[in-house]
mmCIF file of C-alpha atoms in Angstrom:
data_model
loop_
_atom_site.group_PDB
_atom_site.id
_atom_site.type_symbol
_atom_site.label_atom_id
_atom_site.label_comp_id
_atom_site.label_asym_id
_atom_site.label_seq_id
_atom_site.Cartn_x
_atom_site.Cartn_y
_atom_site.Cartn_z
ATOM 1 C CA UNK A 199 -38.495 -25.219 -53.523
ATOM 2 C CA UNK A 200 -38.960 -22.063 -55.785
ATOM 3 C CA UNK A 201 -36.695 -19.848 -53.523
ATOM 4 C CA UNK A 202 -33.587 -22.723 -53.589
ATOM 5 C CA UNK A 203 -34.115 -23.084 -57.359
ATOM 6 C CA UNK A 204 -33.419 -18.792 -57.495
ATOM 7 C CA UNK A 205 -30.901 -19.380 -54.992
ATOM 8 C CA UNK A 206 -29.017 -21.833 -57.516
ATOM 9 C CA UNK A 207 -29.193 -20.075 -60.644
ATOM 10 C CA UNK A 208 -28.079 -16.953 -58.750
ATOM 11 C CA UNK A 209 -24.991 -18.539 -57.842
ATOM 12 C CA UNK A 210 -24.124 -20.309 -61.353
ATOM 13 C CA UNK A 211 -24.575 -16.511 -62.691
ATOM 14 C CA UNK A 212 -22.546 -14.724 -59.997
ATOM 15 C CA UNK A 213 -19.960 -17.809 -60.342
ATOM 16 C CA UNK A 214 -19.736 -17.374 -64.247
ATOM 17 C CA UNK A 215 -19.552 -13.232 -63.499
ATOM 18 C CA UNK A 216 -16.362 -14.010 -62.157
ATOM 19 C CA UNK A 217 -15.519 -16.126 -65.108
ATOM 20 C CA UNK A 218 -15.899 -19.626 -63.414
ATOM 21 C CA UNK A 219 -17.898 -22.406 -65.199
ATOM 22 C CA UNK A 220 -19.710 -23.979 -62.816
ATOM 23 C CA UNK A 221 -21.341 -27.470 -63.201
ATOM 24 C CA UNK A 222 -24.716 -28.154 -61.583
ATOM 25 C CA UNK A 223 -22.990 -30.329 -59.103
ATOM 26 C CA UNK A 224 -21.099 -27.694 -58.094
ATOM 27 C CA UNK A 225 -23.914 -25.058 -57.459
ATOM 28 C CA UNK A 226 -25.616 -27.694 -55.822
ATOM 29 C CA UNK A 227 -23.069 -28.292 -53.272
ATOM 30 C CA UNK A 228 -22.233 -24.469 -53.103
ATOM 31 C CA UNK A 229 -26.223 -23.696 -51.952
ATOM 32 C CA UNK A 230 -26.402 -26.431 -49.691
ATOM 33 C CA UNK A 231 -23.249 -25.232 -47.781
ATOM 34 C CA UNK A 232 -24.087 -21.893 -47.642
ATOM 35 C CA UNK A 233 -27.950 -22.336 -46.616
ATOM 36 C CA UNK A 234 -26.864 -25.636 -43.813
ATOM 37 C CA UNK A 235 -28.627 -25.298 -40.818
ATOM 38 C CA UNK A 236 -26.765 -23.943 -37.677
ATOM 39 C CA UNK A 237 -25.308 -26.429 -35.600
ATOM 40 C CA UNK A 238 -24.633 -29.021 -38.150
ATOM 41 C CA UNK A 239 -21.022 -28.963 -38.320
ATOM 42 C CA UNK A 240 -18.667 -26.644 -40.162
ATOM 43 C CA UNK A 241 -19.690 -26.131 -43.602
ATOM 44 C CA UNK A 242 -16.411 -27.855 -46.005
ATOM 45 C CA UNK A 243 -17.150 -29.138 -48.851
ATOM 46 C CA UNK A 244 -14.341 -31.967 -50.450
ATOM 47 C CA UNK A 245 -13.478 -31.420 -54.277
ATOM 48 C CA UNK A 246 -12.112 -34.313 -55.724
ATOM 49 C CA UNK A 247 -10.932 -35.326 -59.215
ATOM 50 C CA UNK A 248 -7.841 -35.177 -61.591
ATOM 51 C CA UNK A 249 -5.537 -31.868 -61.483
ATOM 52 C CA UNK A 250 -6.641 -29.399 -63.861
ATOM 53 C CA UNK A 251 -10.642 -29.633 -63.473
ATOM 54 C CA UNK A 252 -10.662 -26.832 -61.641
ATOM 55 C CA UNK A 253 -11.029 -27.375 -57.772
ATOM 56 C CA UNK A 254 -8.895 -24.465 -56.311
ATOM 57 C CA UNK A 255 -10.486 -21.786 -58.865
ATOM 58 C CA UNK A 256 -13.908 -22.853 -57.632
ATOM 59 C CA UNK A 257 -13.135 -21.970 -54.176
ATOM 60 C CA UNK A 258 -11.317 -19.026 -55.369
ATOM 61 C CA UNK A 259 -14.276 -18.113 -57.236
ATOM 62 C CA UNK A 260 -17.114 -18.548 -54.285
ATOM 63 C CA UNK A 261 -14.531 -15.950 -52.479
ATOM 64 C CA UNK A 262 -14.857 -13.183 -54.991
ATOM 65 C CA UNK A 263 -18.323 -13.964 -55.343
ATOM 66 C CA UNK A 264 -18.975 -13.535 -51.898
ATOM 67 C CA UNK A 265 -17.346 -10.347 -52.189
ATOM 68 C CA UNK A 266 -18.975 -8.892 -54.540
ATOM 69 C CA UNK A 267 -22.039 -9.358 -52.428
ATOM 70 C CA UNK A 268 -20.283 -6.984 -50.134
ATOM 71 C CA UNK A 269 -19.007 -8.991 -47.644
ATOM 72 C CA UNK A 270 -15.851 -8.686 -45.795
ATOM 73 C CA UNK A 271 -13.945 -11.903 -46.983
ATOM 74 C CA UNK A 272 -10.745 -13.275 -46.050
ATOM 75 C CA UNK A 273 -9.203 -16.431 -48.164
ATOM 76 C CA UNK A 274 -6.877 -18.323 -46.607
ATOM 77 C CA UNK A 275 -4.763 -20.968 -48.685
ATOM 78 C CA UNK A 276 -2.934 -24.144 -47.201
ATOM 79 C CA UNK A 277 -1.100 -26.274 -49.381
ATOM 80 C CA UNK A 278 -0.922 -29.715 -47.698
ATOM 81 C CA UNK A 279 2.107 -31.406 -47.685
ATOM 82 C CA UNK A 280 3.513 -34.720 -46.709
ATOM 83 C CA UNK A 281 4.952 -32.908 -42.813
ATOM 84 C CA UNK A 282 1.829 -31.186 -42.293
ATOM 85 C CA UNK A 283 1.176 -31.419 -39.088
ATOM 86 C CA UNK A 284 -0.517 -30.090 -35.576
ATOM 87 C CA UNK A 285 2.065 -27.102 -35.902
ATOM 88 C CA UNK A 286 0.762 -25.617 -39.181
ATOM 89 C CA UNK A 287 -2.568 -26.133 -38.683
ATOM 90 C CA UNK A 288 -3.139 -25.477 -34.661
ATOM 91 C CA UNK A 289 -0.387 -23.298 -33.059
ATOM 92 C CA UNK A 290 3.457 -23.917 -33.534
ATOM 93 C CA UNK A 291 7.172 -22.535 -33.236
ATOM 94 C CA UNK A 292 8.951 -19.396 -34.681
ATOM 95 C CA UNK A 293 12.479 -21.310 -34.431
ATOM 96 C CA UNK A 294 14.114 -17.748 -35.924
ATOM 97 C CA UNK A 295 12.045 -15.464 -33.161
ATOM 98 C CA UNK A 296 13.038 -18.222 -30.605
ATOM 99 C CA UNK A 297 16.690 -17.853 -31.136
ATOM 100 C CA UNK A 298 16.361 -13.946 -30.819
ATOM 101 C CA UNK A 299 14.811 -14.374 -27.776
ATOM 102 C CA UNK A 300 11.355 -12.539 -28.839
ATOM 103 C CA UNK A 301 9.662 -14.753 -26.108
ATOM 104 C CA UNK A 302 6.250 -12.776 -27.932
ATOM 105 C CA UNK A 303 6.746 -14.028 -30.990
ATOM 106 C CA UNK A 304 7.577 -17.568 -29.946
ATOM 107 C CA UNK A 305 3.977 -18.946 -30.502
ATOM 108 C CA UNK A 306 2.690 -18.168 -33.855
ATOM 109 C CA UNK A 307 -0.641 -19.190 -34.993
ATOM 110 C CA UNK A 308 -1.209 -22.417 -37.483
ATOM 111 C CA UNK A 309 -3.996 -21.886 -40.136
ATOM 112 C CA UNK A 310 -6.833 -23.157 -38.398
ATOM 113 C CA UNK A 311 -6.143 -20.602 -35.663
ATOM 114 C CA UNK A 312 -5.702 -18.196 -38.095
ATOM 115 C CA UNK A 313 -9.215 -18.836 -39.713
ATOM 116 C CA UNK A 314 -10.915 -18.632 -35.944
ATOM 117 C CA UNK A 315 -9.839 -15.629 -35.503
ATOM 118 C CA UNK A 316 -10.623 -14.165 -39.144
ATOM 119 C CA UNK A 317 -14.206 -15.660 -38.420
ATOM 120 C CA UNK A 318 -14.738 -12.910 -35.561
ATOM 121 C CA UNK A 319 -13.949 -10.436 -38.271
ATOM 122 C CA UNK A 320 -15.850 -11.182 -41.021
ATOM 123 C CA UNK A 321 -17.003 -14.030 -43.708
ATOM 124 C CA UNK A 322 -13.386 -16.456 -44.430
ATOM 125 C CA UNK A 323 -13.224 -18.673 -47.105
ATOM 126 C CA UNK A 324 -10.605 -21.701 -46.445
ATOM 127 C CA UNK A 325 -9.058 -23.768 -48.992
ATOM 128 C CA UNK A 326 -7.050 -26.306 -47.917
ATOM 129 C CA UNK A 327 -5.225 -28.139 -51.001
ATOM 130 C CA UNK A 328 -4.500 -31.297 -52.036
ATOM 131 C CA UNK A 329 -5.518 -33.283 -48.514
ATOM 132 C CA UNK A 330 -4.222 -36.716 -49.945
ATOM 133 C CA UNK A 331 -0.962 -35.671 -49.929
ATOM 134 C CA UNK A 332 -0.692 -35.546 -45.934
ATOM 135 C CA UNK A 333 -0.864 -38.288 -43.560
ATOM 136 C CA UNK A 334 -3.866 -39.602 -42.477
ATOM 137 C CA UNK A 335 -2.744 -38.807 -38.746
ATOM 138 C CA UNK A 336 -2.553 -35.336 -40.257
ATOM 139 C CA UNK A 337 -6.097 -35.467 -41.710
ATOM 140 C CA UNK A 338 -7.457 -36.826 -38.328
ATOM 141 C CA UNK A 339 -5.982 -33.607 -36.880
ATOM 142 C CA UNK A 340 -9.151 -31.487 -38.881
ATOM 143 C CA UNK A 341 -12.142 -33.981 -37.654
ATOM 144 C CA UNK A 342 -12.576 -32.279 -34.314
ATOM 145 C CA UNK A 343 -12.595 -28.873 -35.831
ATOM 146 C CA UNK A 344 -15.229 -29.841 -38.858
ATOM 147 C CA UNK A 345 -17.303 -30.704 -35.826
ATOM 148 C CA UNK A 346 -16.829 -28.158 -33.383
ATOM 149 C CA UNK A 347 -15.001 -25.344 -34.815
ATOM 150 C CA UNK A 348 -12.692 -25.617 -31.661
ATOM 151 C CA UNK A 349 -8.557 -24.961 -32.071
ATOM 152 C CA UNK A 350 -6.548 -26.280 -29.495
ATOM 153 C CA UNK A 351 -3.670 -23.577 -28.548
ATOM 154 C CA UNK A 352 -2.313 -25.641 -25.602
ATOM 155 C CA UNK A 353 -3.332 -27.854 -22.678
ATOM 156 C CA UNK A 354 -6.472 -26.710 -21.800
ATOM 157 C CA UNK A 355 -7.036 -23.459 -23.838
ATOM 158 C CA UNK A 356 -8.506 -23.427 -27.188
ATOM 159 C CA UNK A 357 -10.342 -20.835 -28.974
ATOM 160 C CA UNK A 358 -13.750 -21.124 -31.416
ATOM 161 C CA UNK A 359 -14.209 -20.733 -34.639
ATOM 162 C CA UNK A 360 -17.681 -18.524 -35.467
ATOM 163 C CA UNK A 361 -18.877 -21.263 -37.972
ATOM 164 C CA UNK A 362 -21.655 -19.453 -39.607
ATOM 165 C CA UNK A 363 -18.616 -16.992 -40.810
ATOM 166 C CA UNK A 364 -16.177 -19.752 -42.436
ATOM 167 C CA UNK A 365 -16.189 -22.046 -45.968
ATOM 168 C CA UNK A 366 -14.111 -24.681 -46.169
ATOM 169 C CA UNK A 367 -13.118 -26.211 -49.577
ATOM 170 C CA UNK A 368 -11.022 -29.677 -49.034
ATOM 171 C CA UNK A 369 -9.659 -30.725 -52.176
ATOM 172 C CA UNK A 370 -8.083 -34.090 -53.300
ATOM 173 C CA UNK A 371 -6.381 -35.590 -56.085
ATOM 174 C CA UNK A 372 -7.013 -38.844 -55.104
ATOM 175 C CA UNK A 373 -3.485 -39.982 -54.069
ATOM 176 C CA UNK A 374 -4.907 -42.169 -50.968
ATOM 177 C CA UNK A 375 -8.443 -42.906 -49.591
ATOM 178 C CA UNK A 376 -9.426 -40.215 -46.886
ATOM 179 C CA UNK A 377 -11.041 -41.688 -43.751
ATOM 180 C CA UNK A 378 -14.843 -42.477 -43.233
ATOM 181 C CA UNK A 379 -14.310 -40.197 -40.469
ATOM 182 C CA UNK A 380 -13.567 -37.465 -42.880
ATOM 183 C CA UNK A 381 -16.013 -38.200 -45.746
ATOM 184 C CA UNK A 382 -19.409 -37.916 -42.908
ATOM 185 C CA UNK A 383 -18.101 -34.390 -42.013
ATOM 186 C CA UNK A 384 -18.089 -32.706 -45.728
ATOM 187 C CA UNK A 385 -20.081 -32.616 -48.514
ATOM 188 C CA UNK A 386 -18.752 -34.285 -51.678
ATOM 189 C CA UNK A 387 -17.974 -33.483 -55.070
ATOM 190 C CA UNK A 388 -16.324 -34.955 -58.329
ATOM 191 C CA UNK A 389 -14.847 -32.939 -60.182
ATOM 192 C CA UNK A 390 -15.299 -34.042 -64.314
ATOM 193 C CA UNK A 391 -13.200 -32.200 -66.658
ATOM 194 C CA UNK A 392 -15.833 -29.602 -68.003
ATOM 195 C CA UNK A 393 -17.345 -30.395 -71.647
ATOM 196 C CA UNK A 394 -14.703 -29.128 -74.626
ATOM 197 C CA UNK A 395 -17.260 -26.182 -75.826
ATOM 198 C CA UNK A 396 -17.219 -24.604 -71.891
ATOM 199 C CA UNK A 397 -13.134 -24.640 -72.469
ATOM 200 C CA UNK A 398 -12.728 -23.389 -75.298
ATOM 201 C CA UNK A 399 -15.285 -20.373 -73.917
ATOM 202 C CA UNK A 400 -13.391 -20.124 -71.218
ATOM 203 C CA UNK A 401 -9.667 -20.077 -73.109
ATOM 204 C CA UNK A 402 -11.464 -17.485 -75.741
ATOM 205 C CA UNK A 403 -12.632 -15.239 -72.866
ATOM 206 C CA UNK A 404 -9.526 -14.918 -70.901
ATOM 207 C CA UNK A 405 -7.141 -15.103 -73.615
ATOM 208 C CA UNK A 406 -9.271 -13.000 -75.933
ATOM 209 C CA UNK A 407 -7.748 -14.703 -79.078
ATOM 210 C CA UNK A 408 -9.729 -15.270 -82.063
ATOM 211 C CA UNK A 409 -12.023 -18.562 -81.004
ATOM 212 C CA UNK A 410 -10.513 -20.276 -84.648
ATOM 213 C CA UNK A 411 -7.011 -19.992 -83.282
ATOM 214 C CA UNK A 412 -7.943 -21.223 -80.037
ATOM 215 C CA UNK A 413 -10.044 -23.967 -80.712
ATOM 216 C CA UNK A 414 -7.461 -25.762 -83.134
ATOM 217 C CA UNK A 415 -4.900 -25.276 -80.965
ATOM 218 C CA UNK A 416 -6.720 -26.690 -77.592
ATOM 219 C CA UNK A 417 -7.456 -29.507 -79.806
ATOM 220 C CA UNK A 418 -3.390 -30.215 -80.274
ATOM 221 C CA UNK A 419 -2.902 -29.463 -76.946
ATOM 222 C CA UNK A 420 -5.686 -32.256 -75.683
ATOM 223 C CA UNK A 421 -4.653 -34.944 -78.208
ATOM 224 C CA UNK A 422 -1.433 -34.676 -77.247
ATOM 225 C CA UNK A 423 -2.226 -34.858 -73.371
ATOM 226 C CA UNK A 424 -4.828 -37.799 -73.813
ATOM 227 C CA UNK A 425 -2.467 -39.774 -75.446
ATOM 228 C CA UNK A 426 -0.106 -39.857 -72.550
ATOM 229 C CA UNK A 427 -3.084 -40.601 -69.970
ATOM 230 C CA UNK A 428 -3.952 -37.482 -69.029
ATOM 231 C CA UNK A 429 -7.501 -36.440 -69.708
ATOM 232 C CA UNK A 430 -7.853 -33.640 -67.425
ATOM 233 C CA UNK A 431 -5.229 -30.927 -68.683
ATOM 234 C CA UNK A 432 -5.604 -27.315 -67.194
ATOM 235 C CA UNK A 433 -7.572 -23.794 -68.597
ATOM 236 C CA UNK A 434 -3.992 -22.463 -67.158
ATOM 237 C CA UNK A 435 -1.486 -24.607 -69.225
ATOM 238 C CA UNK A 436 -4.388 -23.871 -71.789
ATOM 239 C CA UNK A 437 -3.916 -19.990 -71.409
ATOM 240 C CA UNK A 438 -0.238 -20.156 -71.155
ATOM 241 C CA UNK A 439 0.347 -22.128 -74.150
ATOM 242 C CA UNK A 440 -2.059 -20.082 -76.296
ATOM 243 C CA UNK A 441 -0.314 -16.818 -75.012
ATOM 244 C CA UNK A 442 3.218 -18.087 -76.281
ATOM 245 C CA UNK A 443 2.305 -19.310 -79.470
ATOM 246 C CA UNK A 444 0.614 -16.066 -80.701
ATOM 247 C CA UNK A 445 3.181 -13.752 -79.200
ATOM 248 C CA UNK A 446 6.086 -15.583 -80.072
ATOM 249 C CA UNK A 447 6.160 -18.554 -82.420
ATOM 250 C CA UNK A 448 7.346 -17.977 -86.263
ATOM 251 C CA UNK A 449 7.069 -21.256 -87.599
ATOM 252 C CA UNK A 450 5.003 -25.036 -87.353
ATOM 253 C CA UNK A 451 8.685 -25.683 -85.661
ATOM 254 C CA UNK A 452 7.894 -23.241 -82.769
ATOM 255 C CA UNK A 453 4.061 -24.104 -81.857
ATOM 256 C CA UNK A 454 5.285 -27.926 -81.615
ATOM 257 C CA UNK A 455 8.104 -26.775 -79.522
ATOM 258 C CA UNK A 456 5.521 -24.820 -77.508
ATOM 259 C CA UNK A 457 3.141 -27.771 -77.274
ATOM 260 C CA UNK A 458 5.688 -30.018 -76.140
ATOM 261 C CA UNK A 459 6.142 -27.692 -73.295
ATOM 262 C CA UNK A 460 2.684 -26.895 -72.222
ATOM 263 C CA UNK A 461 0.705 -30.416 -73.041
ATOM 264 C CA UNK A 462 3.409 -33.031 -72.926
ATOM 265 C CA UNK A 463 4.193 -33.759 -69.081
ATOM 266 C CA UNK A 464 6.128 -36.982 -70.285
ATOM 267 C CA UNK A 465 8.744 -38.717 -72.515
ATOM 268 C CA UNK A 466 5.647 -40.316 -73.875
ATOM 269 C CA UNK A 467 3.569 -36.988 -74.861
ATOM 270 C CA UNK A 468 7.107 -35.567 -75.979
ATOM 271 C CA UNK A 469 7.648 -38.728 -78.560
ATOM 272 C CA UNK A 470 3.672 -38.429 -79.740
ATOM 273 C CA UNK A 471 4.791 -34.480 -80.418
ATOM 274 C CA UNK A 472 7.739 -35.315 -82.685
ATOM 275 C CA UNK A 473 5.651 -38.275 -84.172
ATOM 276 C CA UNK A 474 2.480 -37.618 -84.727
ATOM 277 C CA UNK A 475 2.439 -33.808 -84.889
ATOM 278 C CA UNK A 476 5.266 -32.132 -86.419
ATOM 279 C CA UNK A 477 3.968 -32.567 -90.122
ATOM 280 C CA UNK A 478 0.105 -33.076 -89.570
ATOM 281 C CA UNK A 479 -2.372 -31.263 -90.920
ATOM 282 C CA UNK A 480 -3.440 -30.221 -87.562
ATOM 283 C CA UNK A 481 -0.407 -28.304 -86.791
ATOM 284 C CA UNK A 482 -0.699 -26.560 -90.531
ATOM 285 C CA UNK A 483 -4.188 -26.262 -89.851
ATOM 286 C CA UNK A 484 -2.716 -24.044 -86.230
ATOM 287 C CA UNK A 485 -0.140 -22.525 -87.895
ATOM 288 C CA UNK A 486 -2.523 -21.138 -90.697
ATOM 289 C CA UNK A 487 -5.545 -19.589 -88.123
ATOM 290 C CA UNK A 488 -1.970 -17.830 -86.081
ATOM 291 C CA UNK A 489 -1.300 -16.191 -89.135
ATOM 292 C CA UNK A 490 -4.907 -15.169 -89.684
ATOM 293 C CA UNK A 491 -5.298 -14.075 -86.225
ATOM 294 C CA UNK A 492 -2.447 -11.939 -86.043
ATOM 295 C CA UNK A 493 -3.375 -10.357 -89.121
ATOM 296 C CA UNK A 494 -6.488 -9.163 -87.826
ATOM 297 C CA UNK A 495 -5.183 -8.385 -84.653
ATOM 298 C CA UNK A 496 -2.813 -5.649 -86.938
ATOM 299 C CA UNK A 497 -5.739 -4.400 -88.753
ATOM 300 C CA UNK A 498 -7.670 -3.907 -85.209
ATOM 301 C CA UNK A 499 -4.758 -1.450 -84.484
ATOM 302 C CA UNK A 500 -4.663 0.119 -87.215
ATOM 303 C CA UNK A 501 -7.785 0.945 -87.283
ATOM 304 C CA UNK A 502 -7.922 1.811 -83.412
ATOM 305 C CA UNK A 503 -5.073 4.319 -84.787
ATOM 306 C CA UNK A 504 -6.517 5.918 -87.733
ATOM 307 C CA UNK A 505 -9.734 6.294 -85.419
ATOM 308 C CA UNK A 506 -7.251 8.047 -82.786
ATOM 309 C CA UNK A 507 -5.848 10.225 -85.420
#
């Protein structure tokens, strides 16, 4: 018990040292997965919950963090898609290298191939996006694999995935139930929108704006997103939209434009923007810490300057 509770606060302090903010269910599921037993199955792990809470950066994240433990690591994306099929993820056709008559270059490997043979190499880390979005013939295409770590190449010859050597992240925006069949093979997680003080670390650490500025205008950004249903909006709209308004907006005009663009996703948020913003004290209130942050952000350089000169 003592060594798995160091094992788990290692990994939320190696996952933050990489500037993720992992929740407790997430280091749970992380040290299960990487201390399963051998011969239990493939060790995936399904992320599920609204867009923007983070489920592709914590896979991302377990990569460099595996890294930086010195380990050879390969990360392999695959966006799912509404065609994916036995093709991309087995073995398919190179339709270009077939018409050129490269009869070598005919059979090119799917992902799942792809991982296998990474695993002989070293550690791989596999994320495999936004799962509802296939079929579920598609999704009944991974079962065999989860289990066995086998890829089938073509009538009778397959090759094996080293299973010790691979991490598979599943993720899910919840767009259709995923089979039974495929919930008893991974361990899951839901994914909660992390608590406003964690963002608004996060936003201040990778933006490095002044934690005023940032914090009033996350709070724009969020009303104006929860008010069209969405209660989940992204540390990367987050980033982008704090990035544009300190570089380039001159006016309340500007950050409104700027909020439609990163926190409105509908005619709805758009309408709240021009209603319920433009002319609040909110949006003075963000207009007022810009100026204040940019003014210290001149003084920094001037005296980062003088001190040069």
């Amino acid at each position: 018990m003592k060594n798995f509770s160091l094992l788990t606060q290692e990994l939320t302090n190696k996952l933050m040292g990489v500037g993720y903010m992992p929740r407790r269910s997430d280091v749970l599921a992380l040290a299960g997965a990487l201390t399963a037993p051998t011969g239990a199955g493939l060790r995936a792990v399904l992320l599920e919950g609204p867009p923007g809470t983070g489920k592709s950066a914590f896979a991302e994240a377990v990569s460099e963090v595996i890294k930086g433990d010195g380990h050879q690591v390969e990360f392999v994306v695959y966006q799912c898609h509404s065609w994916s099929d036995a093709d991309e993820l087995f073995v398919g056709v190179d339709v270009s290298a077939a018409v050129a008559g490269e009869s070598e270059s005919v059979r090119q490997d799917g992902v799942l191939a792809k991982v296998a043979r990474a695993s002989e190499r070293g550690m791989v880390v596999l994320l495999l996006d936004e799962i509802d979005k296939t079929m579920q013939r598609t999704e009944a295409l991974l079962l065999d694999w989860l289990q066995s770590g086998r890829v089938p190449l073509r009538p009778g010859v397959q090759i094996k995935t080293t299973m010790d050597n691979v991490l598979c992240f599943i993720t899910s925006n919840a767009h259709r139930e995923l089979s039974d069949a495929l919930m008893r093979r991974v361990r899951r997680v839901m994914m909660q929108p992390l608590p406003i003080a964690q963002q608004e670390t996060l936003l201040i650490r990778r933006t490095s704006l002044p934690p005023g500025f940032v914090r009033v205008l996350w709070k724009l950004a969020r009303e104006i997103a929860v008010h069209e249903g969405n209660e989940a909006l992204s540390l990367q709209e987050g980033v982008r939209a704090l990035h544009e308004t300190f570089e380039f907006a001159t006016d309340t005009g500007d950050i409104a434009l700027t909020l439609q663009g990163w926190a409105a996703r509908s005619n709805k948020g758009r309408e709240y923007v021009r209603s319920n913003v433009v002319g609040s004290r909110n949006l003075s209130a963000a207009w007022s810490e810009l100026r204040r942050a940019r003014q210290r952000a001149r003084q920094q350089m001037e005296k980062e300057l003088s001190n040069v000169g």
